[in-house]
Coordinates of C-alpha atoms in Angstrom, one line a residue:
X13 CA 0.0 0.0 0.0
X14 CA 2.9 2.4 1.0
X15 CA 4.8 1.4 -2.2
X16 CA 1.4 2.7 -4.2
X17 CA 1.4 5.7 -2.4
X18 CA 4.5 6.8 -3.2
X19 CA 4.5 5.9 -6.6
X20 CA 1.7 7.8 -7.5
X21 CA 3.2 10.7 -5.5
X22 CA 6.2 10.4 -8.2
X23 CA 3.9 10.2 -11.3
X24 CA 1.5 13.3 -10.2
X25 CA 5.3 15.0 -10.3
X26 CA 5.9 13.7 -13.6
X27 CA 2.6 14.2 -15.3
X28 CA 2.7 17.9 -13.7
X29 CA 6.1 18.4 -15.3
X30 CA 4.9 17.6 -18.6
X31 CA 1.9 20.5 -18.0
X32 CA 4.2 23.1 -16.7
X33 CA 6.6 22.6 -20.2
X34 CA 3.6 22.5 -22.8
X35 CA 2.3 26.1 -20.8
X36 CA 5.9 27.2 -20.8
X37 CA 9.3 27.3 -22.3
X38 CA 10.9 26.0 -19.3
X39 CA 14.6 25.9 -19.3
X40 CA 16.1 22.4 -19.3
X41 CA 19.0 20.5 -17.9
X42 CA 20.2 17.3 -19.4
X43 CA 22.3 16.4 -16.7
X44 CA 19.7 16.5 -14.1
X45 CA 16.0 15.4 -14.8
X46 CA 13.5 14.7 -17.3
X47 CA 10.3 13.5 -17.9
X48 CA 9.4 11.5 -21.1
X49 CA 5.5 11.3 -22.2
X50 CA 4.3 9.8 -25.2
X51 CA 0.7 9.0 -26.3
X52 CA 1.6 5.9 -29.1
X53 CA 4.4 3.4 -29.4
X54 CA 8.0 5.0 -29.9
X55 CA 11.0 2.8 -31.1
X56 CA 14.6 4.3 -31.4
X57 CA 17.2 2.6 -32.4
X58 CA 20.6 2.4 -30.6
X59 CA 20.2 5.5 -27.7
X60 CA 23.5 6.7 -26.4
X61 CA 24.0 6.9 -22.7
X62 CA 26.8 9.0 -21.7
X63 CA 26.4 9.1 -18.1
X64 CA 24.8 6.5 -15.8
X65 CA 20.8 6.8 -15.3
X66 CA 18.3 5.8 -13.9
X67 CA 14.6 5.3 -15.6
X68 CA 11.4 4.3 -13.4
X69 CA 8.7 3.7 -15.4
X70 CA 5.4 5.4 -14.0
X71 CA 2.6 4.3 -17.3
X72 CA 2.9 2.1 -19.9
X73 CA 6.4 -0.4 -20.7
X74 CA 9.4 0.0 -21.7
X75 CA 12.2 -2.6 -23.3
X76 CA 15.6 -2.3 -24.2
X77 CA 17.2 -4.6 -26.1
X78 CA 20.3 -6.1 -25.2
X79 CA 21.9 -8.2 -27.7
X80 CA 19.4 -10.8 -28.4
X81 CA 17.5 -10.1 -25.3
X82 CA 15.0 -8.0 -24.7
X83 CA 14.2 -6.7 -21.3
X84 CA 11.2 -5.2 -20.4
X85 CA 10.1 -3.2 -17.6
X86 CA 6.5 -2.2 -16.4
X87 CA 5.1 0.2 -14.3
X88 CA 6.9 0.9 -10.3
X89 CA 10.1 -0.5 -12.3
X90 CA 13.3 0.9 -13.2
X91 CA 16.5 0.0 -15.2
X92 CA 19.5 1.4 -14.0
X93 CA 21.7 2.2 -16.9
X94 CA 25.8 2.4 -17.1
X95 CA 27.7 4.5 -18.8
X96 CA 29.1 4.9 -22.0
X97 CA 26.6 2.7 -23.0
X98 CA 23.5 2.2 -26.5
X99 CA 20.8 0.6 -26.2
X100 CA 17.8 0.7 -28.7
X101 CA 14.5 0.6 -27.1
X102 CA 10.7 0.9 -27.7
X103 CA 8.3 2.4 -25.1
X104 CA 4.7 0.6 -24.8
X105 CA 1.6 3.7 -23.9
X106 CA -0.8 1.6 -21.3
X107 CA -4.1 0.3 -22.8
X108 CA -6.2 2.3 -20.6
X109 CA -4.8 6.0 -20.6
X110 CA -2.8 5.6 -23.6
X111 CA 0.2 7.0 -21.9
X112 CA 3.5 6.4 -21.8
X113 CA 5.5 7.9 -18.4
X114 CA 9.1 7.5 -17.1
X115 CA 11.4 9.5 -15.2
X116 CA 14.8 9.5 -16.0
X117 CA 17.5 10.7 -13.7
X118 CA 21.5 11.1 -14.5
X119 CA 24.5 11.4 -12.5
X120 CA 27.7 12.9 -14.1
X121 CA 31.0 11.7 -13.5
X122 CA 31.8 14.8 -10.1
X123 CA 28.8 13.1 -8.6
X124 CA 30.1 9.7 -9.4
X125 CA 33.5 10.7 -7.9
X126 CA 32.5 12.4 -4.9
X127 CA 30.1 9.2 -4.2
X128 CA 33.4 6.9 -4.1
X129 CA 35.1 9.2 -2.0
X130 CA 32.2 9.4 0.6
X131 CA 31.1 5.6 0.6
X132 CA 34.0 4.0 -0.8
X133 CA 32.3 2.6 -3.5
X134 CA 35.3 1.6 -5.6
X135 CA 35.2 -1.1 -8.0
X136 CA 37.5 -3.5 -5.8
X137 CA 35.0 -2.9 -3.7
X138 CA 31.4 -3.3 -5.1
X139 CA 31.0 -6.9 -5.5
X140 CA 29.3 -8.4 -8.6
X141 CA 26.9 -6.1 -10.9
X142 CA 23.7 -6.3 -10.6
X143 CA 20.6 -6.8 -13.2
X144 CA 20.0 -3.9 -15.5
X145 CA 16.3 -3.7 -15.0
X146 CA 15.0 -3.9 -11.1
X147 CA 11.5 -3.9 -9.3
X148 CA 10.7 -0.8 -7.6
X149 CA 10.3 -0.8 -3.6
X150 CA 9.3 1.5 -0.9
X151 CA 12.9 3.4 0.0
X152 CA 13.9 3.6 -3.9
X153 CA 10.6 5.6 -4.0
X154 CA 10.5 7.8 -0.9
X155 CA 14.1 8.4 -1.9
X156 CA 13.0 9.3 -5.4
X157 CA 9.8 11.8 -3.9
X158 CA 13.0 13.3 -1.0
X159 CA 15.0 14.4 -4.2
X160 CA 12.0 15.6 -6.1
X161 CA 11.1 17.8 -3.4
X162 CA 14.0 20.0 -4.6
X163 CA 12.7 20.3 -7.7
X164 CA 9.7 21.9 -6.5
X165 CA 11.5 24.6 -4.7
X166 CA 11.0 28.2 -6.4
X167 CA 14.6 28.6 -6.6
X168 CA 17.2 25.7 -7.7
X169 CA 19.4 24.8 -4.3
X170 CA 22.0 22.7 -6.6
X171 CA 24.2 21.9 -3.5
X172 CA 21.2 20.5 -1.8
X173 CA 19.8 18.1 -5.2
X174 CA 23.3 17.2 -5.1
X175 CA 23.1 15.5 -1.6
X176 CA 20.1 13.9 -2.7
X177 CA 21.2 12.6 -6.0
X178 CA 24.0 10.7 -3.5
X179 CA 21.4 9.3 -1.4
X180 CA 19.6 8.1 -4.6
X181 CA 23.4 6.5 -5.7
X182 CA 23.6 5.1 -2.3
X183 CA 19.9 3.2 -2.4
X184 CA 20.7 1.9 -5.7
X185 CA 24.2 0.5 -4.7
X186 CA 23.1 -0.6 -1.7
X187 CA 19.9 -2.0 -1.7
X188 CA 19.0 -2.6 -4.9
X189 CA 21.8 -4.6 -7.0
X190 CA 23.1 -1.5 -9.1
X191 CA 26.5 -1.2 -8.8
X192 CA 27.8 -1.5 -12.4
X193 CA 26.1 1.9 -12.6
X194 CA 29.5 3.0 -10.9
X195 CA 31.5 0.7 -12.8
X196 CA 30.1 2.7 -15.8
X197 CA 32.3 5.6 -15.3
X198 CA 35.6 4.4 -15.5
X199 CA 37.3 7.4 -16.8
X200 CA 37.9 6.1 -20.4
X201 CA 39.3 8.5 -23.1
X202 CA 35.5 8.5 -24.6
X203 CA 34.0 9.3 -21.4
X204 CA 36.7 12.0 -21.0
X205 CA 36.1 13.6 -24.3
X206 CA 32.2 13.0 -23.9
X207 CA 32.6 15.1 -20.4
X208 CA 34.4 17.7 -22.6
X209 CA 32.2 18.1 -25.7
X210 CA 29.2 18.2 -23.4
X211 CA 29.8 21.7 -22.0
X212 CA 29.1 22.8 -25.2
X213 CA 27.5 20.7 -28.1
X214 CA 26.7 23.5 -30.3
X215 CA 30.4 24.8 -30.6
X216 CA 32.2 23.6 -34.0
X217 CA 35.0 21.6 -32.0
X218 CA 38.2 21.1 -33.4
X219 CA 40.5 18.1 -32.9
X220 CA 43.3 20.3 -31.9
X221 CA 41.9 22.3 -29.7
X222 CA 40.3 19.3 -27.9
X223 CA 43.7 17.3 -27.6
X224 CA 45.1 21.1 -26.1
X225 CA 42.5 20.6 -23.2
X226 CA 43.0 16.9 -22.9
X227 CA 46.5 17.4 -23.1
X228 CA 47.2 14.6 -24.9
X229 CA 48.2 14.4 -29.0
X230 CA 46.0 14.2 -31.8
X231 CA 47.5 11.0 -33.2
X232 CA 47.5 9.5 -29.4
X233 CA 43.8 10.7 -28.6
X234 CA 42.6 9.1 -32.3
X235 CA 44.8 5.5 -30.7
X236 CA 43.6 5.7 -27.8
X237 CA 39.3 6.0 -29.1
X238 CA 40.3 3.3 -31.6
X239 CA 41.1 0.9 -29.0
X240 CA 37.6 1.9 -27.4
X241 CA 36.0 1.2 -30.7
X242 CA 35.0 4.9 -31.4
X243 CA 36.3 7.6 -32.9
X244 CA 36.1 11.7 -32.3
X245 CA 33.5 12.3 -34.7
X246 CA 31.5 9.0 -33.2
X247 CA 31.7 10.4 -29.9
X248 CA 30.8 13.9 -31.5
X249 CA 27.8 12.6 -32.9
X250 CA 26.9 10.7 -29.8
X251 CA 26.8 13.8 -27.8
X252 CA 24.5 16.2 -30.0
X253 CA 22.0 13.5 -30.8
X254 CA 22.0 12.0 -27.6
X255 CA 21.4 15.5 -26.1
X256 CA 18.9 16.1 -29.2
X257 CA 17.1 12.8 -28.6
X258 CA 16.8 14.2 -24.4
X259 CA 15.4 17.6 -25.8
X260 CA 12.9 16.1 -27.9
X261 CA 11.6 13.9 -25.1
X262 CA 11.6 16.3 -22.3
X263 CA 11.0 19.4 -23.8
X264 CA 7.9 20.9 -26.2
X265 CA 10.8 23.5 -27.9
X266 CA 10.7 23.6 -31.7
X267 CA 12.8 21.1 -33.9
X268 CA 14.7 24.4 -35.2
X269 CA 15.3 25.4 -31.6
X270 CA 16.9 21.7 -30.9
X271 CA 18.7 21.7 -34.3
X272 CA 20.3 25.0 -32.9
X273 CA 21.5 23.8 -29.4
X274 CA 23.2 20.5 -31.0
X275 CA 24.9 21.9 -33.6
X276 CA 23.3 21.5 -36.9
X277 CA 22.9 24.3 -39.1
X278 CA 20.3 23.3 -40.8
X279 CA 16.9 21.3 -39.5
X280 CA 17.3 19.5 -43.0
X281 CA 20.9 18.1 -42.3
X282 CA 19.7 17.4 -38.4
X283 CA 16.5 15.8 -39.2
X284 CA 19.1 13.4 -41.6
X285 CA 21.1 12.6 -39.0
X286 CA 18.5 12.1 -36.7
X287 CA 16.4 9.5 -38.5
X288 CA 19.5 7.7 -40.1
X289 CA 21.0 7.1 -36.4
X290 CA 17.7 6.3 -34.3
X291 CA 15.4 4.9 -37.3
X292 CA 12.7 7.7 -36.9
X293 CA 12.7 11.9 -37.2
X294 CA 12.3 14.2 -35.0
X295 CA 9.0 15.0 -35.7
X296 CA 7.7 11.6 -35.9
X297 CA 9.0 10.7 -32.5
X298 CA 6.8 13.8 -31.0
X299 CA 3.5 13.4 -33.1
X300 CA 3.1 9.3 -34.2
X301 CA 6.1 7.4 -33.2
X302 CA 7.5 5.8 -35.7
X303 CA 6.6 2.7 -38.0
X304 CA 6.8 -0.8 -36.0
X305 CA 9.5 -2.4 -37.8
X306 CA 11.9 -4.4 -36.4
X307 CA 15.2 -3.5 -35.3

């Protein structure tokens, strides 16, 4: 009963969320929290994940595919999500409200760090991973509703939502199995140079000036992604349509407007890139969903 409760505390949240942005052009964070809301079937193809996160699902179901598995998640579950990571996924509206809810929370790589250093969480010391998907409880929940509160506040008290994103971390690692999320961030060149293009995604970023701030050389930085399986323009990529794929889930601002604050000078050349990476546009994610093929 107390487990209802609270979940439907955290879903009144999320649905209000998704009012206050469609009365208003609220400004958004992408390293904090969102609120994803869809009326049909969506399916996106291969989703970066460039810091850990967590995603409770409040209506509907969602799946991710993982290799040849798919793992599904329904409502008062979560998956807790490492980082650098892809996934592709498809989220299922409910039958009777024809709504699809989740709220996704992510914790950047200070958080992550100042987390090991308070609880030494380090990865000698976490034990074996857990699953990627988990059923919610109670204390997940109130934990969830105790950081939320923040959110609330007229005015943002950043160093207090940061003491509550650690007690979220510490639930998670503690009592519910998700310690690869910490695993996730294991200060790999691409999570470096992910940290570093994310400051600014718009900006046309230049190899050299990149390997100046990394200080590390162009032809060592291009080895070192290599042996990662990436490259800088892969990482590039994964970093303005990641953040474009956020902004068009969490926000009602105008394709141009996202097009704009990921780089792309042209909606044409963005809408392109879009639908050749995640299998559906911009557009169609917002209004229809895309077509139910197969991955």
């Amino acid at each position: 009963m107390e487990n209802q409760r609270f979940l439907q505390k955290i879903t009144d949240f999320a649905r209000a969320e998704v009012q206050k942005r469609a009365d208003q052009q609220e400004e958004f964070s992408v390293t904090r929290t969102g609120v994803i809301c869809c009326r049909h079937r969506q399916q996106i193809r291969e989703v970066p994940f460039l810091q850990p996160c967590l995603v409770l699902v409040l209506a509907g179901q969602k799946m991710l595919c993982h290799g040849d598995r798919e793992i599904r998640c329904d409502r008062g579950n979560y998956f807790a999500i490492p980082a650098p990571s892809q996934f592709s996924m498809v989220n299922f509206p409910d039958e009777r409200r024809q709504e699809y809810l989740a709220l996704c929370i992510s914790f950047d790589a200070p958080l992550i760090d100042r987390f090991r250093q308070l609880y030494n969480r380090r990865p000698e010391n976490l034990g074996q991973p857990g699953m990627l998907g988990g059923a919610g409880n109670s204390l997940l929940y109130s934990t969830l509703l105790h950081f939320l509160e923040v959110a609330e506040l007229p005015e943002a008290d950043e160093e207090l939502a940061g003491h509550r994103l650690l007690e979220i971390l510490l639930c998670l690692t503690r009592h519910c199995g998700a310690s690869h999320m910490l695993l996730s961030m294991s200060g790999s060149w691409r999570e470096r140079l992910s940290s570093l293009l994310m400051t600014d995604p718009a900006r046309v970023w230049r190899a050299q000036e990149v390997c100046r701030v990394l200080a590390v050389g162009e032809s060592t930085l291009g080895r070192h992604l290599r042996r990662e399986n990436t490259s800088f323009q892969g990482v590039l990529d994964d970093v303005r349509l990641g953040l474009a794929l956020a902004q068009i889930q969490f926000t009602d601002w105008s394709i141009s407007r996202i097009a704009g604050n990921c780089g792309y000078q042209s909606v044409s050349s963005f809408t392109e890139r879009f639908r050749h990476r995640f299998q559906t546009t911009p557009s169609g994610l917002r209004k229809k969903g895309p077509d139910p093929d197969e991955f």
